[in-house]
Amino acid sequence: MGLSQMETSGGSESSGGEDAEARRSRRGHVLAELMQTERVYVQELGSILSGYKEEIEKAENQHLLPAALIGQADVLFGNLHELFTFHQDIFLKDLEKSISATELVALCFVDKRETFFRLYSFYCQNIPRSERLRETLVDTHLFLQACQLRLGHKLPLAAYLLKPVQRITKYQLLLKDLLRYSECGSMTTKLQQALDCMLVVLKCVNDSMHQIAITGVPVDLSQQGELLMQGSFLVVSENKRDLRLRIRPRRRHIFLYEKAMLFCKPATKNSHNKATYHFKHDLQMSQIGLTESVKGDPRKFEVWRQGRAEVHTLTAASPDVKRAWVERVKRVLLDQLNELKGERGRQYSAQHRTLIQTSSWDLVPPAAQPQRPSATVTNPTRTASCDTHDEPCWSTDPSDDDDEEPEHPPVTEAVGLNGTIHRMAVGCALAALSDYTAVGPSEVSLREGQHAELLKVGCAGWWYVRLAAGQGEGWAPAAYLDQRKTSRSSSRSHDRLHDH
């Protein structure tokens, strides 16, 4: 592929002409892959819309649909049609015009960054709703089977609904390769800007995948506004109604939405479990206050209900993480104040003047301090190592596991390509139906036809597998895998099934 003069004008060839030529050649291969995979992506989005969504929306097909799917196509597919239109009519054409110059390709991403974020953030925010709806359906339903058969798809609908997630992951990988093979100068500046745009969108994808893993939530997450931040903390809770109650530190994964803060318990304790979060507690943002600093530890801050009837002291992984969370919570609280107009706003401000505090050790004069355990007093039950360790001391005490969830069963049901249901046992042999690119560090990438062994059955359609030939192990979507028909695996699976 020929590259224009613009592509090499960004910097000097400090490593010599031969190295510069090798980099140009590698960039050419990456650009060719970007172009080819973009065309495939557009084709796949179009096939999903024409082969599934349009068929679901046809009036003459309504009597064939699962009851849960009637009138719910927009929930199942989200804004997939907008994604398709953007990529087919705008982004693909821009790439075709710019593909000969790396810097111009980078500008395609930078110039469309707002559109990328708007469309993909909407799609990602809808993923939990789509997933919950899909859990009430089965890909083996005759109507969905017929759609898959007409399209000639090897993979079920669930796998194709992951295509936008996969595409964002692919973009950032390709941009990293282009950056690696580029000279210094304006070219690398534009590529870095393009990569930063895709990393922001990828964060939105990861946040959405975490939301899917929350179980037992009594509120509708779609009504809680945008997911702003999520992360792991050590949490100590106090309740004013029982002055003796001071719950020992517990590890909690906290999800900060515009309207609520969710406290969840991570259900996993080792790398063989894909992240799952069990809902424990929530605070409405309209009812909470914030203490920015807690004496004795720069990683701590407090959130509390009005009147400090309920106080949660959070220890972040580092002071920087703590500062980021404090600033975000402050912004939410201040935005709430700004939304109130006129007299109502003045009344609200007067009543909530202390919702944001600087520190927890100067809230009131010493003489007025209430006689109850303070949130800033070090818990005497904590060990010295926990108080002085540089890193957050996550509780591993057995008492922290009083609500431990049962392990996943070793046997699950899986759907074959012909619609038959197989009982999948741990240890059975699998084969990848299509390529899959890992999104997070706990996942593994797959190549079509690659062999693997099932080690653990997770939730929400994920399996923990060991790849053949020692190529690693991790989580992969079950929709991309099928049981491999070998006499050895069949015999082993048969024996294991009878053992259970």
Coordinates of C-alpha atoms in Angstrom, one line a residue:
M1 CA 0.0 0.0 0.0
G2 CA 1.4 3.4 -1.0
L3 CA 1.7 6.0 1.8
S4 CA 1.6 9.7 1.0
Q5 CA 4.3 12.2 1.9
M6 CA 2.2 13.4 4.8
E7 CA 2.8 10.2 6.6
T8 CA 6.6 10.6 6.8
S9 CA 6.8 14.4 7.3
G10 CA 6.1 14.3 11.0
G11 CA 9.6 13.6 12.2
S12 CA 13.2 12.7 11.4
E13 CA 14.4 9.2 10.5
S14 CA 16.6 9.0 13.5
S15 CA 17.0 5.2 13.3
G16 CA 18.1 5.2 9.7
G17 CA 16.4 4.7 6.4
E18 CA 16.0 1.0 6.7
D19 CA 14.2 1.3 10.1
A20 CA 12.0 4.0 8.7
E21 CA 11.1 1.9 5.7
A22 CA 10.2 -1.0 8.0
R23 CA 8.0 1.2 10.1
R24 CA 6.2 2.5 7.0
S25 CA 5.6 -1.1 5.8
R26 CA 4.2 -2.1 9.2
R27 CA 1.9 1.0 9.2
G28 CA 0.7 0.0 5.8
H29 CA -0.3 -3.5 7.1
V30 CA -2.1 -2.0 10.1
L31 CA -4.0 0.5 7.9
A32 CA -5.0 -2.3 5.5
E33 CA -6.3 -4.3 8.5
L34 CA -8.2 -1.3 9.8
M35 CA -9.9 -0.8 6.4
Q36 CA -10.7 -4.4 5.8
T37 CA -12.1 -5.0 9.3
E38 CA -14.2 -1.8 9.1
R39 CA -15.9 -3.1 6.0
V40 CA -16.6 -6.4 7.7
Y41 CA -18.0 -4.6 10.8
V42 CA -20.4 -2.6 8.7
Q43 CA -21.5 -5.7 6.9
E44 CA -22.1 -7.5 10.2
L45 CA -24.1 -4.6 11.7
G46 CA -26.3 -4.5 8.6
S47 CA -26.9 -8.3 8.8
I48 CA -28.0 -8.1 12.4
L49 CA -30.5 -5.3 11.6
S50 CA -31.9 -6.9 8.5
G51 CA -31.8 -10.5 9.7
Y52 CA -33.1 -10.0 13.2
K53 CA -34.4 -6.5 14.1
E54 CA -36.4 -6.0 10.9
E55 CA -37.9 -9.5 11.1
I56 CA -38.8 -9.0 14.8
E57 CA -40.6 -5.7 13.9
K58 CA -42.7 -7.1 11.0
A59 CA -46.4 -7.2 11.9
E60 CA -46.8 -10.6 10.2
N61 CA -44.2 -12.1 12.5
Q62 CA -45.6 -11.0 15.9
H63 CA -47.4 -14.3 16.6
L64 CA -44.1 -16.1 16.2
L65 CA -42.1 -14.1 18.7
P66 CA -41.4 -15.0 22.3
A67 CA -43.9 -13.0 24.5
A68 CA -41.1 -11.2 26.3
L69 CA -39.7 -9.8 23.0
I70 CA -42.9 -8.3 21.6
G71 CA -42.5 -4.5 21.4
Q72 CA -39.0 -4.8 22.9
A73 CA -36.7 -4.6 19.9
D74 CA -35.3 -1.2 20.8
V75 CA -34.3 -2.6 24.2
L76 CA -32.7 -5.7 22.8
F77 CA -30.7 -3.8 20.0
G78 CA -30.3 -0.4 21.6
N79 CA -29.1 2.2 19.1
L80 CA -27.5 -0.4 16.8
H81 CA -29.2 1.2 13.8
E82 CA -27.6 4.6 14.6
L83 CA -24.2 2.8 14.9
F84 CA -24.7 1.2 11.5
T85 CA -25.7 4.4 9.8
F86 CA -22.7 6.3 11.3
H87 CA -20.2 3.7 10.2
Q88 CA -21.6 3.0 6.8
D89 CA -22.5 6.5 5.7
I90 CA -19.8 8.6 7.5
F91 CA -16.9 6.8 9.2
L92 CA -16.2 4.2 6.5
K93 CA -16.3 6.8 3.8
D94 CA -13.9 9.1 5.7
L95 CA -11.5 6.2 6.2
E96 CA -11.6 5.3 2.5
K97 CA -10.6 8.9 1.7
S98 CA -7.8 9.1 4.3
I99 CA -6.4 5.6 4.3
S100 CA -3.2 6.5 2.4
A101 CA -2.0 8.8 5.2
T102 CA -1.7 7.8 8.9
E103 CA -2.2 11.3 10.2
L104 CA -5.5 11.7 8.2
V105 CA -6.7 8.4 9.6
A106 CA -6.0 9.6 13.1
L107 CA -8.0 12.8 12.3
C108 CA -11.0 10.6 11.3
F109 CA -11.2 9.4 15.0
V110 CA -10.4 12.8 16.5
D111 CA -12.9 14.7 14.4
K112 CA -15.7 12.2 15.2
R113 CA -14.8 11.7 18.9
E114 CA -18.0 13.3 20.1
T115 CA -20.1 11.1 17.8
F116 CA -18.2 8.0 18.9
F117 CA -18.7 8.7 22.5
R118 CA -22.4 9.6 22.2
L119 CA -23.3 6.6 20.1
Y120 CA -21.2 4.0 22.0
S121 CA -21.9 5.3 25.4
F122 CA -25.6 5.0 24.7
Y123 CA -25.1 1.5 23.4
C124 CA -23.1 0.5 26.4
Q125 CA -25.5 2.1 28.9
N126 CA -28.2 -0.1 27.3
I127 CA -26.2 -3.3 27.6
P128 CA -27.5 -4.2 31.1
R129 CA -31.1 -3.7 29.9
S130 CA -30.5 -5.7 26.7
E131 CA -28.8 -8.5 28.8
R132 CA -31.6 -8.7 31.2
L133 CA -34.1 -9.0 28.4
R134 CA -32.0 -11.6 26.6
E135 CA -31.8 -13.7 29.8
T136 CA -35.6 -14.1 29.6
L137 CA -35.2 -15.4 26.0
V138 CA -33.1 -18.3 24.6
D139 CA -31.2 -18.2 21.4
T140 CA -32.7 -21.6 20.7
H141 CA -36.2 -20.1 20.3
L142 CA -37.5 -21.3 16.9
F143 CA -37.9 -17.7 15.6
L144 CA -34.4 -16.7 16.5
Q145 CA -33.0 -20.0 15.2
A146 CA -34.7 -19.4 11.9
C147 CA -33.2 -15.9 11.6
Q148 CA -29.7 -17.3 12.3
L149 CA -30.2 -20.0 9.8
R150 CA -31.3 -17.6 7.0
L151 CA -28.3 -15.3 7.7
G152 CA -25.9 -18.3 7.7
H153 CA -24.4 -17.0 11.0
K154 CA -22.1 -19.5 12.8
L155 CA -22.7 -17.6 16.1
P156 CA -26.0 -16.9 17.9
L157 CA -27.5 -13.4 18.3
A158 CA -25.8 -12.9 21.7
A159 CA -22.4 -13.0 20.1
Y160 CA -23.3 -10.5 17.4
L161 CA -24.6 -8.1 20.0
L162 CA -21.0 -8.0 21.4
K163 CA -19.7 -6.8 18.0
P164 CA -19.7 -3.1 18.9
V165 CA -17.8 -3.9 22.2
Q166 CA -15.3 -5.9 20.1
R167 CA -14.9 -3.1 17.6
I168 CA -14.0 -0.5 20.1
T169 CA -11.4 -2.9 21.6
K170 CA -10.0 -3.5 18.1
Y171 CA -9.7 0.3 17.4
Q172 CA -7.5 0.9 20.4
L173 CA -5.3 -2.0 19.5
L174 CA -4.8 -0.9 15.9
L175 CA -4.2 2.7 17.0
K176 CA -1.6 1.5 19.5
D177 CA 0.1 -0.4 16.6
L178 CA 0.1 2.7 14.4
L179 CA 1.6 4.7 17.3
R180 CA 4.3 2.2 17.8
Y181 CA 5.4 2.2 14.2
S182 CA 5.2 6.0 13.7
E183 CA 7.9 8.7 13.9
C184 CA 7.7 11.5 16.4
G185 CA 5.9 14.7 15.5
S186 CA 2.4 15.8 14.5
M187 CA 1.6 12.2 13.3
T188 CA 2.2 10.7 16.8
T189 CA 0.3 13.7 18.4
K190 CA -2.8 13.0 16.3
L191 CA -2.5 9.2 16.9
Q192 CA -2.3 9.8 20.6
Q193 CA -5.4 12.0 20.5
A194 CA -7.2 9.3 18.5
L195 CA -6.1 6.6 21.0
D196 CA -7.2 8.7 24.0
C197 CA -10.7 9.1 22.4
M198 CA -11.1 5.3 22.0
L199 CA -9.8 4.6 25.5
V200 CA -12.5 6.9 26.9
V201 CA -15.1 4.9 24.9
L202 CA -13.5 1.6 26.0
K203 CA -13.9 2.7 29.7
C204 CA -17.6 3.2 29.0
V205 CA -17.7 -0.4 27.6
N206 CA -15.9 -1.8 30.7
D207 CA -18.2 0.1 33.1
S208 CA -21.2 -1.4 31.3
M209 CA -19.8 -4.9 31.5
H210 CA -19.3 -4.4 35.3
Q211 CA -23.0 -3.3 35.6
I212 CA -24.1 -6.5 33.9
A213 CA -22.4 -8.4 36.8
I214 CA -24.5 -6.7 39.6
T215 CA -27.0 -9.1 41.1
G216 CA -29.9 -8.5 43.5
V217 CA -30.4 -4.8 42.8
P218 CA -33.8 -3.7 44.1
V219 CA -33.7 -0.5 42.0
D220 CA -33.9 0.1 38.2
L221 CA -30.3 1.0 37.2
S222 CA -31.6 2.6 34.0
Q223 CA -33.3 5.2 36.2
Q224 CA -30.2 6.1 38.2
G225 CA -28.6 8.2 35.5
E226 CA -25.2 7.8 33.9
L227 CA -22.6 5.6 35.6
L228 CA -19.9 8.1 36.5
M229 CA -17.3 6.0 38.4
Q230 CA -16.8 2.5 39.8
G231 CA -14.1 1.0 41.9
S232 CA -13.1 -1.0 44.9
F233 CA -12.8 0.4 48.5
L234 CA -12.4 -0.7 52.1
V235 CA -15.6 0.5 53.8
V236 CA -16.3 1.0 57.5
S237 CA -19.9 1.8 58.4
E238 CA -21.5 3.4 61.5
N239 CA -25.2 3.8 62.4
K240 CA -26.4 6.5 64.8
R241 CA -29.4 4.4 65.9
D242 CA -27.0 1.9 67.5
L243 CA -24.0 3.7 69.0
R244 CA -22.3 0.4 69.6
L245 CA -22.5 -0.6 66.0
R246 CA -19.3 -0.1 64.1
I247 CA -19.0 -2.6 61.3
R248 CA -15.5 -3.8 60.8
P249 CA -13.8 -2.9 57.4
R250 CA -15.3 -4.7 54.5
R251 CA -14.3 -4.8 50.8
R252 CA -17.0 -3.2 48.7
H253 CA -17.1 -2.4 45.0
I254 CA -18.9 1.0 44.7
F255 CA -20.8 2.2 41.6
L256 CA -21.4 6.0 41.5
Y257 CA -24.4 7.0 39.4
E258 CA -25.8 10.5 39.0
K259 CA -28.7 9.7 41.3
A260 CA -27.4 6.9 43.6
M261 CA -24.3 5.3 45.1
L262 CA -24.4 1.4 45.2
F263 CA -22.3 -0.6 47.6
C264 CA -21.8 -4.2 46.3
K265 CA -19.8 -7.2 47.5
P266 CA -17.4 -8.7 45.1
A267 CA -18.4 -12.4 44.9
T268 CA -15.1 -13.6 43.7
K269 CA -11.8 -14.1 45.4
N270 CA -9.5 -15.6 42.8
S271 CA -8.7 -15.3 39.1
H272 CA -11.0 -18.2 38.2
N273 CA -14.1 -16.0 38.8
K274 CA -15.3 -13.3 36.5
A275 CA -16.2 -10.3 38.4
T276 CA -19.7 -10.6 40.0
Y277 CA -21.1 -8.1 42.4
H278 CA -23.9 -8.7 45.0
F279 CA -25.9 -5.7 45.9
K280 CA -25.7 -4.8 49.6
H281 CA -26.7 -1.2 50.1
D282 CA -27.4 2.1 48.3
L283 CA -27.5 5.8 49.1
Q284 CA -29.5 8.3 47.1
M285 CA -27.3 11.2 46.0
S286 CA -30.1 13.6 47.0
Q287 CA -29.8 12.4 50.6
I288 CA -26.0 12.2 51.2
G289 CA -23.3 14.5 52.5
L290 CA -19.5 14.3 51.9
T291 CA -16.5 14.7 54.2
E292 CA -13.5 15.3 52.0
S293 CA -10.8 14.3 54.5
V294 CA -10.5 11.9 57.4
K295 CA -7.8 12.5 60.0
G296 CA -4.9 10.1 59.9
D297 CA -5.1 8.7 56.3
P298 CA -5.0 10.7 53.1
R299 CA -6.8 7.9 51.3
K300 CA -10.0 8.2 53.3
F301 CA -13.2 10.2 52.9
E302 CA -16.8 9.9 54.2
V303 CA -20.2 9.8 52.7
W304 CA -23.2 10.0 55.1
R305 CA -26.9 10.5 55.2
Q306 CA -28.3 13.8 56.3
G307 CA -27.7 14.3 60.0
R308 CA -24.9 11.7 59.9
A309 CA -27.3 9.1 61.0
E310 CA -25.4 6.7 58.8
V311 CA -21.7 7.2 58.1
H312 CA -19.5 5.2 55.6
T313 CA -15.8 5.8 55.7
L314 CA -14.2 4.8 52.4
T315 CA -10.5 4.0 52.0
A316 CA -9.3 4.3 48.4
A317 CA -6.3 2.5 46.9
S318 CA -4.3 5.7 46.8
P319 CA -4.7 9.4 47.6
D320 CA -5.0 10.1 43.8
V321 CA -8.0 7.7 43.6
K322 CA -9.5 9.3 46.7
R323 CA -9.2 12.8 45.2
A324 CA -10.8 11.8 41.9
W325 CA -13.8 10.3 43.7
V326 CA -14.2 13.3 46.1
E327 CA -14.1 15.7 43.1
R328 CA -16.7 13.7 41.3
V329 CA -19.1 13.3 44.2
K330 CA -18.7 17.1 44.9
R331 CA -19.6 17.8 41.4
V332 CA -22.8 15.7 41.6
L333 CA -23.9 17.4 44.8
L334 CA -23.2 20.9 43.5
D335 CA -25.0 20.0 40.2
Q336 CA -28.0 19.1 42.4
L337 CA -27.9 22.5 44.0
N338 CA -27.6 24.3 40.7
E339 CA -30.7 22.5 39.3
L340 CA -32.9 24.1 41.9
K341 CA -34.1 27.6 41.0
G342 CA -35.3 30.7 42.9
E343 CA -36.6 30.4 46.5
R344 CA -36.6 26.7 46.4
G345 CA -32.9 26.7 45.6
R346 CA -32.1 29.2 48.5
Q347 CA -34.1 27.1 50.9
Y348 CA -32.3 24.0 49.8
S349 CA -28.9 25.7 50.2
A350 CA -29.7 26.8 53.7
Q351 CA -30.8 23.4 54.8
H352 CA -27.8 21.6 53.1
R353 CA -25.0 24.0 53.7
T354 CA -22.9 21.3 55.4
L355 CA -23.4 18.6 52.9
I356 CA -19.8 19.1 51.8
Q357 CA -17.2 19.3 54.6
T358 CA -13.5 19.8 54.4
S359 CA -12.5 17.4 57.2
S360 CA -14.0 15.1 59.8
W361 CA -12.0 16.4 62.8
D362 CA -13.3 19.9 62.8
L363 CA -17.0 19.5 62.2
V364 CA -18.1 21.1 65.5
P365 CA -16.2 22.7 68.5
P366 CA -14.7 20.2 70.9
A367 CA -17.1 21.1 73.7
A368 CA -20.0 20.2 71.4
Q369 CA -18.7 16.9 70.3
P370 CA -21.3 14.2 70.8
Q371 CA -20.4 11.3 73.0
R372 CA -20.4 8.6 70.5
P373 CA -17.7 6.8 68.5
S374 CA -16.2 9.2 65.9
A375 CA -15.7 8.2 62.3
T376 CA -12.1 9.4 62.6
V377 CA -11.1 7.3 65.6
T378 CA -9.0 4.3 64.7
N379 CA -10.8 1.1 65.2
P380 CA -9.0 -0.7 68.1
T381 CA -9.9 -4.0 66.7
R382 CA -7.8 -3.4 63.6
T383 CA -4.3 -4.8 63.6
A384 CA -1.2 -2.5 63.6
S385 CA -0.2 -3.7 60.2
C386 CA -3.6 -2.7 58.8
D387 CA -3.2 0.8 60.2
T388 CA 0.3 1.4 59.0
H389 CA 0.6 -0.5 55.7
D390 CA 1.2 1.7 52.7
E391 CA -1.3 -0.2 50.6
P392 CA -5.0 -0.6 51.4
C393 CA -5.5 -3.4 53.8
W394 CA -8.5 -5.4 52.4
S395 CA -10.1 -7.5 55.1
T396 CA -9.6 -11.2 54.7
D397 CA -11.0 -12.1 58.1
P398 CA -13.5 -15.1 57.8
S399 CA -16.2 -12.9 59.4
D400 CA -16.1 -10.7 56.3
D401 CA -17.5 -13.6 54.4
D402 CA -20.7 -14.0 56.3
D403 CA -22.8 -13.7 53.2
E404 CA -20.6 -15.7 50.9
E405 CA -22.4 -16.9 47.7
P406 CA -22.4 -20.5 46.7
E407 CA -20.0 -21.6 44.0
H408 CA -21.2 -22.1 40.4
P409 CA -22.4 -25.6 39.6
P410 CA -19.9 -27.7 37.6
V411 CA -22.4 -28.6 35.0
T412 CA -24.4 -26.3 32.7
E413 CA -26.5 -26.5 29.6
A414 CA -25.3 -25.2 26.3
V415 CA -27.0 -24.9 22.9
G416 CA -25.5 -26.5 19.9
L417 CA -25.5 -25.0 16.4
N418 CA -28.4 -27.3 15.4
G419 CA -30.5 -26.1 18.4
T420 CA -30.0 -29.2 20.5
I421 CA -29.2 -28.7 24.2
H422 CA -26.0 -30.3 25.5
R423 CA -25.1 -30.7 29.2
M424 CA -21.6 -29.2 29.4
A425 CA -19.4 -30.6 32.1
V426 CA -16.2 -29.1 33.5
G427 CA -13.3 -30.6 31.6
C428 CA -15.1 -31.0 28.3
A429 CA -13.3 -30.0 25.1
L430 CA -14.4 -26.8 23.3
A431 CA -13.7 -25.2 20.0
A432 CA -13.9 -21.4 19.1
L433 CA -16.6 -20.7 16.6
S434 CA -15.1 -17.3 15.7
D435 CA -12.4 -14.8 16.6
Y436 CA -12.9 -12.9 19.9
T437 CA -10.7 -10.1 21.2
A438 CA -10.3 -9.9 25.0
V439 CA -11.7 -6.7 26.5
G440 CA -10.2 -7.0 30.0
P441 CA -7.2 -8.7 31.6
S442 CA -9.3 -11.6 33.0
E443 CA -10.4 -12.6 29.5
V444 CA -8.7 -14.5 26.7
S445 CA -8.7 -13.9 23.0
L446 CA -9.9 -16.6 20.7
R447 CA -9.1 -17.6 17.2
E448 CA -11.6 -19.5 15.0
G449 CA -11.1 -23.2 15.4
Q450 CA -8.9 -22.8 18.5
H451 CA -9.3 -25.7 21.0
A452 CA -9.9 -25.1 24.7
E453 CA -11.0 -26.9 27.9
L454 CA -13.9 -25.8 30.1
L455 CA -12.6 -25.2 33.6
K456 CA -15.5 -23.2 35.2
V457 CA -19.0 -22.0 34.4
G458 CA -19.6 -18.4 35.2
C459 CA -22.6 -16.2 35.1
A460 CA -24.2 -14.1 32.3
G461 CA -23.0 -16.5 29.6
W462 CA -19.2 -16.5 30.4
W463 CA -17.0 -19.6 30.7
Y464 CA -13.5 -19.9 32.2
V465 CA -11.4 -21.9 29.8
R466 CA -7.8 -23.2 29.3
L467 CA -6.5 -22.7 25.8
A468 CA -4.7 -25.6 24.1
A469 CA -0.9 -25.7 23.7
G470 CA -0.4 -23.7 26.9
Q471 CA -1.7 -20.5 25.4
G472 CA -3.2 -19.3 28.6
E473 CA -6.5 -19.4 30.4
G474 CA -9.2 -16.9 31.2
W475 CA -12.9 -15.9 30.6
A476 CA -14.5 -16.0 27.2
P477 CA -18.2 -15.6 26.1
A478 CA -19.9 -18.9 25.8
A479 CA -21.6 -17.8 22.6
Y480 CA -18.2 -18.0 20.9
L481 CA -17.6 -21.6 22.0
D482 CA -19.1 -25.0 21.1
Q483 CA -18.4 -28.5 22.3
R484 CA -15.7 -30.2 20.3
K485 CA -16.7 -33.6 18.9
T486 CA -13.8 -35.9 19.8
S487 CA -14.1 -39.4 21.2
R488 CA -11.8 -38.4 24.1
S489 CA -13.7 -35.4 25.1
S490 CA -17.0 -37.1 24.7
S491 CA -15.9 -40.0 26.9
R492 CA -14.5 -37.7 29.5
S493 CA -17.6 -35.5 29.6
H494 CA -19.8 -38.6 29.8
D495 CA -17.9 -39.9 32.8
R496 CA -18.0 -36.5 34.5
L497 CA -21.7 -36.2 34.0
H498 CA -22.3 -39.6 35.5
D499 CA -20.1 -38.6 38.5
H500 CA -22.5 -35.8 39.2

